[in-house]
XYZ file of C-alpha atoms in Angstrom:
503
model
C -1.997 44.099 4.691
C -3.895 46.210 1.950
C -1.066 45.383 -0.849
C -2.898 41.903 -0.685
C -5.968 43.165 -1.341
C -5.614 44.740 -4.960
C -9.361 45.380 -5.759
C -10.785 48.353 -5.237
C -14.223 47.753 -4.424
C -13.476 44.687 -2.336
C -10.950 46.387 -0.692
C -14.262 48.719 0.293
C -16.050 45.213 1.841
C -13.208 44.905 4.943
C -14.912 44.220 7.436
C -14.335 42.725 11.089
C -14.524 38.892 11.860
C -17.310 39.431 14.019
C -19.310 41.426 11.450
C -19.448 39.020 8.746
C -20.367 36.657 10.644
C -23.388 37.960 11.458
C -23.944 37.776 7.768
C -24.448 34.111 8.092
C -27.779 33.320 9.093
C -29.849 30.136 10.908
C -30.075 27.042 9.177
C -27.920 28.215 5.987
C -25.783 25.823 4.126
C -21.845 27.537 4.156
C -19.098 25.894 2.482
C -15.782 26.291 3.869
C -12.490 26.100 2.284
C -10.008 23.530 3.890
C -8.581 19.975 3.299
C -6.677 18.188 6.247
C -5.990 21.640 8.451
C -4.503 23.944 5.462
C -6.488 26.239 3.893
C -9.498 26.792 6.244
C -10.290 30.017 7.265
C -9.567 30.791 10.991
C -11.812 34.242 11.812
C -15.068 34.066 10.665
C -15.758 30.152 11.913
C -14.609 31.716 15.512
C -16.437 34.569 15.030
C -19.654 32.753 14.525
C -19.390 30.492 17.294
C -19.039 33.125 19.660
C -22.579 34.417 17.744
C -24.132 30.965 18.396
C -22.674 30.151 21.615
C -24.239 33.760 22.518
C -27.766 33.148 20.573
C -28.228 29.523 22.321
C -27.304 31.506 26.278
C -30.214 33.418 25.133
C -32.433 30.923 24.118
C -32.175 31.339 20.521
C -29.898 28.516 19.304
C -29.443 28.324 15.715
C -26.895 25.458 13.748
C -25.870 25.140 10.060
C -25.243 22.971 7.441
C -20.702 23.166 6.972
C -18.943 21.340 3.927
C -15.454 21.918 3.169
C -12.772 20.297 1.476
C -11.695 17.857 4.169
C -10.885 18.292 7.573
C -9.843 21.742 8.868
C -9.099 22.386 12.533
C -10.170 23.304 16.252
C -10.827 27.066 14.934
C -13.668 25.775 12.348
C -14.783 22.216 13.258
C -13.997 22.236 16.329
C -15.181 25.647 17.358
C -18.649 24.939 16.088
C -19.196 21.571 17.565
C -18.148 22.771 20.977
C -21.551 25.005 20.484
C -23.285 22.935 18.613
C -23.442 25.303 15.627
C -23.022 22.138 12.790
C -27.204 20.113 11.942
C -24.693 18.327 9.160
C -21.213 18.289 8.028
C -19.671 16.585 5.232
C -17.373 14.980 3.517
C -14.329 14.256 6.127
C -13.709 14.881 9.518
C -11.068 14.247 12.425
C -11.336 16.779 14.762
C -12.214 14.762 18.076
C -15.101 17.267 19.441
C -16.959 16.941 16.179
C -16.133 12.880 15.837
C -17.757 13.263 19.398
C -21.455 14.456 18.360
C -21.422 12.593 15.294
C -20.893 9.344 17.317
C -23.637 10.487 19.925
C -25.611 11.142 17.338
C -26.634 14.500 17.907
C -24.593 15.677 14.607
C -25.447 14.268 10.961
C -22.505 13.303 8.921
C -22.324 12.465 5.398
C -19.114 10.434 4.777
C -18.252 10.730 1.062
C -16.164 9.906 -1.370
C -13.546 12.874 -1.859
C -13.689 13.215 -5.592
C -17.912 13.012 -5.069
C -18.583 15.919 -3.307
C -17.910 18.877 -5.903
C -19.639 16.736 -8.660
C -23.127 15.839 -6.276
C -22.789 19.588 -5.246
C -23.248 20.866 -8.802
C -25.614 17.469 -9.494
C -27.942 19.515 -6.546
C -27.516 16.848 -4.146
C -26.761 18.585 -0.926
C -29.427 21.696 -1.755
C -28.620 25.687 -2.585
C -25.141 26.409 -0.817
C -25.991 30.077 0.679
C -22.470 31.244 1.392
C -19.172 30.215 0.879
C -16.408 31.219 3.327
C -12.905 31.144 1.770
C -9.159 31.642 2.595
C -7.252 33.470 -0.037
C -3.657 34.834 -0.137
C -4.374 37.188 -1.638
C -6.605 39.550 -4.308
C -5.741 40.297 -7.396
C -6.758 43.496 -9.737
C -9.126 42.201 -11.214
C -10.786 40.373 -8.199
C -9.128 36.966 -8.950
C -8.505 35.098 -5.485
C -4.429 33.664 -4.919
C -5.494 30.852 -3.271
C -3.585 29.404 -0.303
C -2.388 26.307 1.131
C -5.176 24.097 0.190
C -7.268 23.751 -2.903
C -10.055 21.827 -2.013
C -13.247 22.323 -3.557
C -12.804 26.266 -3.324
C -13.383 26.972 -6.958
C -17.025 24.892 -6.687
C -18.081 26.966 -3.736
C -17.027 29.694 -5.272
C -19.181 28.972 -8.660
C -22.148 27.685 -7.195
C -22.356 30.223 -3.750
C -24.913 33.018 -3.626
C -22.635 34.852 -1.603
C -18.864 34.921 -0.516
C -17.102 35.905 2.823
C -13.023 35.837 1.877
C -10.595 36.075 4.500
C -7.214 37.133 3.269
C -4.452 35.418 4.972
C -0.735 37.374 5.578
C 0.436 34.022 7.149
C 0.063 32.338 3.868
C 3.666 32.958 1.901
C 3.496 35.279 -1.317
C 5.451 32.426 -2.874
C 2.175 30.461 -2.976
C 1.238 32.540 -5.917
C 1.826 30.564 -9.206
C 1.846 27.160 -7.423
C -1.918 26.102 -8.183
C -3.677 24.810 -11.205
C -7.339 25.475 -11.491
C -8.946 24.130 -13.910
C -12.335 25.166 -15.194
C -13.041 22.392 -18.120
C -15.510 20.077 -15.961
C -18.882 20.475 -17.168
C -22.379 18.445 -16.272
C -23.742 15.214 -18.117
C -23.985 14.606 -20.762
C -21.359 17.933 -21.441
C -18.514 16.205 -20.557
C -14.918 16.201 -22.564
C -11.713 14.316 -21.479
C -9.887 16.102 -19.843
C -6.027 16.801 -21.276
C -3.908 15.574 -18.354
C -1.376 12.733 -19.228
C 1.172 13.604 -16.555
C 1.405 14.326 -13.180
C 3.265 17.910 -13.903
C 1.483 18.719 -16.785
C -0.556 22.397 -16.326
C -4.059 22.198 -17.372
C -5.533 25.068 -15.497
C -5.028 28.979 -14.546
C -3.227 30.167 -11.041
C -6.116 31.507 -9.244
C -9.625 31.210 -8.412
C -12.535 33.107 -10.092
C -15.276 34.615 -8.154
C -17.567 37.115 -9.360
C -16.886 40.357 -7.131
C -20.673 41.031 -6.712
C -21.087 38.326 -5.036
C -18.213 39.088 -2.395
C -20.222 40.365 0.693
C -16.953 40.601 3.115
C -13.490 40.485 2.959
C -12.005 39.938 6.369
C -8.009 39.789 7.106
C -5.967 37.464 9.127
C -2.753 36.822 10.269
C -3.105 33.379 11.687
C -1.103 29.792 10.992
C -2.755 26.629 9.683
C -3.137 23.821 11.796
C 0.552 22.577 12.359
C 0.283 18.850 14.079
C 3.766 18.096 14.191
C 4.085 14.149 12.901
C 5.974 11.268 15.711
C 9.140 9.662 14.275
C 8.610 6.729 12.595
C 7.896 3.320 14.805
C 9.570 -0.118 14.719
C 6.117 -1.220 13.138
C 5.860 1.785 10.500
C 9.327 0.864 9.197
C 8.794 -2.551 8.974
C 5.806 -1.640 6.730
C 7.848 0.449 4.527
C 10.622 -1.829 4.462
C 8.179 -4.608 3.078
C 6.758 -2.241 0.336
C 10.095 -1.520 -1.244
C 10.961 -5.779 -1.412
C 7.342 -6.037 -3.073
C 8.168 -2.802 -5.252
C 11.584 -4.428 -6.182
C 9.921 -7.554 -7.205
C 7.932 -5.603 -9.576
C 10.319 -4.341 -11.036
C 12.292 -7.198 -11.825
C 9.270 -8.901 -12.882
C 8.851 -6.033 -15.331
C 5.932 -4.758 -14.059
C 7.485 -1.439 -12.679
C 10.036 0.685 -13.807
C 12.793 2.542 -11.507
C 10.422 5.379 -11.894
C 7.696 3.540 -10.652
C 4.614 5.003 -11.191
C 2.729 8.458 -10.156
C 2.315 7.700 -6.083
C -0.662 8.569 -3.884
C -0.032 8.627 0.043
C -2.150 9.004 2.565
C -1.497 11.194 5.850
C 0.466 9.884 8.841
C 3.635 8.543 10.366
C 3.545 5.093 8.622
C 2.547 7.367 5.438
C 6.093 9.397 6.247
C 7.999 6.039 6.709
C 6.971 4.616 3.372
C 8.087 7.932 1.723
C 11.257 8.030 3.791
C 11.541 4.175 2.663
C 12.227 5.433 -1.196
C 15.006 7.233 -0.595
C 16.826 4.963 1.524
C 16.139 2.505 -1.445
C 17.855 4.925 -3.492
C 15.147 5.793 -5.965
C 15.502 9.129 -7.921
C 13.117 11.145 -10.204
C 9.466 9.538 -8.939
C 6.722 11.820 -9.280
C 3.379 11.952 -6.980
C -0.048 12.368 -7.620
C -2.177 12.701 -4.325
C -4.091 14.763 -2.143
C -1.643 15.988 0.326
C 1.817 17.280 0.640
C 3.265 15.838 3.965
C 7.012 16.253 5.650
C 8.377 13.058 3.920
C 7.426 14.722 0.353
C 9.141 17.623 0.984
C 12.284 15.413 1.725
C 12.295 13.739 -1.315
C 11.522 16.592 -3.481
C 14.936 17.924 -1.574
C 16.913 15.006 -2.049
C 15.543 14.460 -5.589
C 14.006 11.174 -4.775
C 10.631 13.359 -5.780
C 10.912 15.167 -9.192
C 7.393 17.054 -8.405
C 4.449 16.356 -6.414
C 0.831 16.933 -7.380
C -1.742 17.716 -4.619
C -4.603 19.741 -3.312
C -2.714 20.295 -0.181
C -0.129 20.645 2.169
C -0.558 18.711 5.798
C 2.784 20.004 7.399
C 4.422 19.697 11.123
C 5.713 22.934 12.357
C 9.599 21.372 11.384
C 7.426 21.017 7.578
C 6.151 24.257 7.718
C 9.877 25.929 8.492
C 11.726 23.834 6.104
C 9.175 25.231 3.262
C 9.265 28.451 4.213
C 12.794 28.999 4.154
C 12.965 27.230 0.692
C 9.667 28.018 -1.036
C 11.343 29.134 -4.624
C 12.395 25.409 -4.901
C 9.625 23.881 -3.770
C 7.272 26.230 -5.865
C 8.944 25.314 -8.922
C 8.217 21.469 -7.821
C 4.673 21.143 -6.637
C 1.352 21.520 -8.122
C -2.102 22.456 -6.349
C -5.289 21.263 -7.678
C -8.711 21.132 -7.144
C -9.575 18.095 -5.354
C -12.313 17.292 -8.255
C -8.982 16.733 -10.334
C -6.642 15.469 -7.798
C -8.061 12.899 -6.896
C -10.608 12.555 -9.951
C -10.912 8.732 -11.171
C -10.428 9.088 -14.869
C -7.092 10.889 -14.177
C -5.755 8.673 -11.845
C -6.276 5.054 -13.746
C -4.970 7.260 -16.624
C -1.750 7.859 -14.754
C -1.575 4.243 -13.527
C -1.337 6.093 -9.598
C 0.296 3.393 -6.909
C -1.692 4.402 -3.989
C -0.447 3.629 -0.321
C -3.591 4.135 2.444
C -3.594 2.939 5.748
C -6.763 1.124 7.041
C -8.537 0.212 10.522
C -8.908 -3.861 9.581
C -8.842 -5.446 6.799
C -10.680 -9.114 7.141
C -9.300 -12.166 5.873
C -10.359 -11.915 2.309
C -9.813 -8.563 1.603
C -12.459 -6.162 2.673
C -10.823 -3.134 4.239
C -12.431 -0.956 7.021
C -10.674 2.474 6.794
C -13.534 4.438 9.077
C -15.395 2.617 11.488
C -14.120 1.074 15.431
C -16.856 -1.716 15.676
C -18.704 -0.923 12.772
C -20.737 1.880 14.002
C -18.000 4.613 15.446
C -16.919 6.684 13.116
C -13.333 8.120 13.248
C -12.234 10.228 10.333
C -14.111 8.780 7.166
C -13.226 7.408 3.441
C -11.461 10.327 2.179
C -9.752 10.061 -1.006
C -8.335 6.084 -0.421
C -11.498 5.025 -2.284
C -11.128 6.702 -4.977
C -7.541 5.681 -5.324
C -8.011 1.902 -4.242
C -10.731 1.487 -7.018
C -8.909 3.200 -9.854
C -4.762 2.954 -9.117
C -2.707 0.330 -11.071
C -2.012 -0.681 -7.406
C -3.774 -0.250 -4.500
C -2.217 -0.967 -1.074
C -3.446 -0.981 2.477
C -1.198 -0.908 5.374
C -1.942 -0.828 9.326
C 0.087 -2.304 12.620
C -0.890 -5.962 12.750
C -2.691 -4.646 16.388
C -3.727 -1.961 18.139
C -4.459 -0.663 21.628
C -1.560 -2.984 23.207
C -2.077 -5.632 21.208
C -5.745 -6.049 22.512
C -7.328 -5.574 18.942
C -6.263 -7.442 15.868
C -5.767 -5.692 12.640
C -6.984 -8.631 10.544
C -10.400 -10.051 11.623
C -12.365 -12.784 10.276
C -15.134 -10.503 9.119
C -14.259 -6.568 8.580
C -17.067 -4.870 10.673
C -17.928 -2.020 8.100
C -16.379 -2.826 4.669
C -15.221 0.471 2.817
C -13.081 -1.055 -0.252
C -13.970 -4.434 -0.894
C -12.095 -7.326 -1.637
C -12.266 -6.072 -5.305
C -10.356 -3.112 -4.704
C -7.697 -4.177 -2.703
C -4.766 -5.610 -3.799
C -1.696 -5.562 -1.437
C -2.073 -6.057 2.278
C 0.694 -4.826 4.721
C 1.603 -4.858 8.108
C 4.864 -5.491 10.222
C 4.061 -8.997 10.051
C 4.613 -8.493 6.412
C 2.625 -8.462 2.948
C -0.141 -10.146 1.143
C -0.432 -9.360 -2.641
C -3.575 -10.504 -3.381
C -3.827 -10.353 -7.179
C -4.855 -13.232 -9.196
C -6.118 -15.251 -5.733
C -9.894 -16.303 -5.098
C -11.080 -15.968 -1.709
C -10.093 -18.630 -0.075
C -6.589 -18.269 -1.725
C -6.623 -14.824 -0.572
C -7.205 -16.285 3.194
C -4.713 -18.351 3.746
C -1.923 -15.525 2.576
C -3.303 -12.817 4.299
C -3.269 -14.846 7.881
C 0.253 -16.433 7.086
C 1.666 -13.075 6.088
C -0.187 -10.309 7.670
C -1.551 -11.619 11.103
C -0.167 -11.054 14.544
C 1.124 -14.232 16.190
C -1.245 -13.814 19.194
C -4.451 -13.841 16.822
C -3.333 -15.985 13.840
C -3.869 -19.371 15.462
C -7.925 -17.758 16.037
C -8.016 -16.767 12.703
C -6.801 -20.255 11.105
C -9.088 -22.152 13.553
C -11.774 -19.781 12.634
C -11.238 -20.363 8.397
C -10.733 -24.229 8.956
C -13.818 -24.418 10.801
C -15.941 -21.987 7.967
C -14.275 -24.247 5.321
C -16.166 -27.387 6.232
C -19.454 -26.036 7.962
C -19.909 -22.799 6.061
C -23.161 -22.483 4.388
C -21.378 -21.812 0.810
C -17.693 -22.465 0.233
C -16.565 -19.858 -2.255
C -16.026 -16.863 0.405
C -16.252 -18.987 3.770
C -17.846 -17.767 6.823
C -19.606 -18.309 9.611
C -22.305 -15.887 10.635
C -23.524 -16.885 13.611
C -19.323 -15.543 15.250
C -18.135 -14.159 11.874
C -18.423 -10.432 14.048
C -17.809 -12.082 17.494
C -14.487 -10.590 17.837
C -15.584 -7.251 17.716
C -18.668 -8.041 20.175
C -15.790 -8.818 22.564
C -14.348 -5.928 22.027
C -17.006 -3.945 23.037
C -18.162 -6.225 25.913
C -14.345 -6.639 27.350
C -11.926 -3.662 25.459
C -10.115 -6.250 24.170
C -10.525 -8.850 21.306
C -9.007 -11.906 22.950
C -11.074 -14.695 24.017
């Protein structure tokens, strides 16, 4: 394991799991690296819940403040909610013990805006950050960290920490090194340059992460696999979806408003995410690039079968089949994908820039638009905004796909009011489900209405929805964006009265 560790004097700073975490003190603020179970680092975060877990038995409980890149997995989130070890955590989340105590309210969450957090970190927002914990693949000479499967916001914690815990991976391939571009060219108001990026491949960057070695308090090592949740095979419903995204992509085109190349795409994670991506290679489409946040199965398909030319991220989110298939080809795919911080991956100026087509999937989206991506009922969080937001508000298109129901078809996708509004009707351009698609550009409100309940709504619901917009047409209080308030949320009251949205 040493050969990984080329620095001398941190080489001097190994140290056991268990000891550095009991460099991590009560009520600190520690930053974590990780984004969507890649990346994190699996010792220390285990380490210190046994601490806590032992320190609350005694009657000495003590919790921290955790932000990290996105979500990680059950050996950092979830190991410190089962203690409850987190006062805070922030900016995404899906791990279902920690989505428990947020929703009981016994743990504060901060849902965020992906490309926010490194930016209101520096700004001073979220206080001093006392130690960052990071994975690495490595250490160089010189003390330079090869990072590993995840970007994140690593190289912020590692700026802004007053001291660093790094736990060196042997899991993480040696191929990684050379795949990342960190770039250090962001600076605070009113500092600020453009930054040089006009296409998805180009380098703007270094390879690896700086961190002053004085500030290195432990090195630990590991030998331990990221979180591998291996991804269902697409459903009738998810390839419906993709099957009505590549008609509305080949109207584009002929239309002349896309190329064969399309545009620089940005997916978001999950089996309907997969079927989309699957979706452009059985419509034959060769040379595309990506720009997103995270390197699924399906991209590592098309970067096979040259449907991808290269894909830009900040991180991989691979099934244990993904995770195989890269291993046992990592030259090619090193020579094909990019990681980035995710202040650049998914930073706004860059993506409008690169005219980004961005595919996110949603909870509801109501009948003019609005689109709830976090929230069952309005007030239960499940994962949070993560990077859709700040693709929806910048792309050249922004697209929002979901089953037309859920939960056996008691819960309707589309809803006559969305009951917590993440990207407004503003943002959101294409609607999609099996039903089929709504493009929404050019369309007032009411305009918008009518298409999204003939194209998008489930035939058990869409006679409710009509009645419901005929009815706010003639008695609403204004007629530009019709509703009415006294039952524009009464489907979702049902819900929680009855489990089911049905009258």
């Amino acid at each position: 394991m040493h050969e990984r560790i080329r620095h001398a004097g941190l080489a001097e700073r190994l140290m056991s799991a268990g000891q550095a975490a009991e460099l991590i003190q009560p009520g600190m603020t520690v930053a974590m690296s990780g984004f969507t179970g890649a990346g994190y680092p699996k010792a220390v975060p285990q380490a210190l819940a046994a601490r806590m877990e032992k320190a609350a038995a005694a009657g000495s409980p003590f919790r921290i403040k955790v932000l990290t890149g996105a979500s990680t997995a059950p050996e950092l989130d979830g190991a410190l909610a089962r203690v409850e070890g987190m006062e805070l955590r922030l900016p995404y989340q899906s791990d279902p013990n920690v989505r428990e105590r947020i929703n009981a309210g016994t743990l504060n969450y901060i849902d965020i805006h992906l490309s926010h957090v490194a930016q209101h970190t520096w700004f001073g927002f979220f206080g001093d950050i006392n130690v960052a914990v990071i994975e690495a693949a490595g250490i160089l000479e010189d003390g330079r960290l090869i990072p590993s499967s995840s970007v994140g916001n690593n190289k912020t914690w590692l700026d802004l920490a007053d001291k660093v815990i790094v736990e060196v991976n042997r899991w993480q391939p040696e191929a990684l090194d050379g795949m990342h571009d960190i770039y250090y060219g962001t600076a605070l108001p009113p500092n600020r340059k453009p930054i040089q990026m006009t296409r998805p491949d180009e380098r703007i960057g270094e390879p690896y992460l700086r961190v002053d070695p004085a500030k290195v308090i432990a090195v630990v090592e590991t030998d331990a696999p990221d979180r591998n949740s291996p991804f269902s095979p697409p459903d009738e419903a998810s390839r419906q979806i993709a099957g009505h995204l590549m008609d509305f992509f080949a109207h584009e085109i002929r239309r002349g408003r896309l190329t064969d190349r399309l545009l620089p795409l940005q997916s978001g994670v999950g089996n309907i995410a997969n079927a989309v991506l699957l979706g452009l290679a059985d419509a034959g489409y060769q040379g595309l690039t990506a720009y997103t946040e995270v390197i699924q199965d399906g991209m590592l398909e098309l970067l096979k079968n040259g449907t991808l030319r290269m894909a830009s991220a900040t991180s991989f989110s691979l099934s244990p089949a993904g995770i195989e298939a890269f291993n046992a080809d990592v030259e090619f795919y090193s020579k094909r994908i990019l990681l980035r911080p995710q202040e650049i991956s998914n930073h706004p100026e860059l993506i409008r820039r690169l005219g980004c087509i961005a595919m996110n999937g949603m909870i509801e989206a109501d009948i003019y638009g609005n689109v709830n991506s976090t929230h069952i009922a309005g007030s239960r969080i499940m994962n949070g905004i993560g990077g859709s937001g700040d693709f929806a508000r910048n792309g050249y298109l922004s697209c929002f796909m979901s089953p037309s129901t859920a939960k056996a078809g008691k819960i309707s996708g589309i809803v006559p009011m969305a009951s917590h509004v993440d990207h407004t009707e503003h943002d959101t351009m294409v609607i999609v489900t099996e039903q089929g698609l709504a493009d929404l550009r050019g369309l007032a409100p009411k305009q918008r209405a009518k298409l999204v309940i003939e194209r998008c709504a489930h035939p058990d619901f869409k006679p409710l929805l009509q009645d419901y917009f005929d009815r706010a047409s003639r008695e609403s209080y204004g007629k530009h964006t019709p509703h009415l308030l006294g039952e524009a949320l009464s489907w979702h009251e049902r819900f929680v009265r009855t489990g089911s949205m049905k009258a």
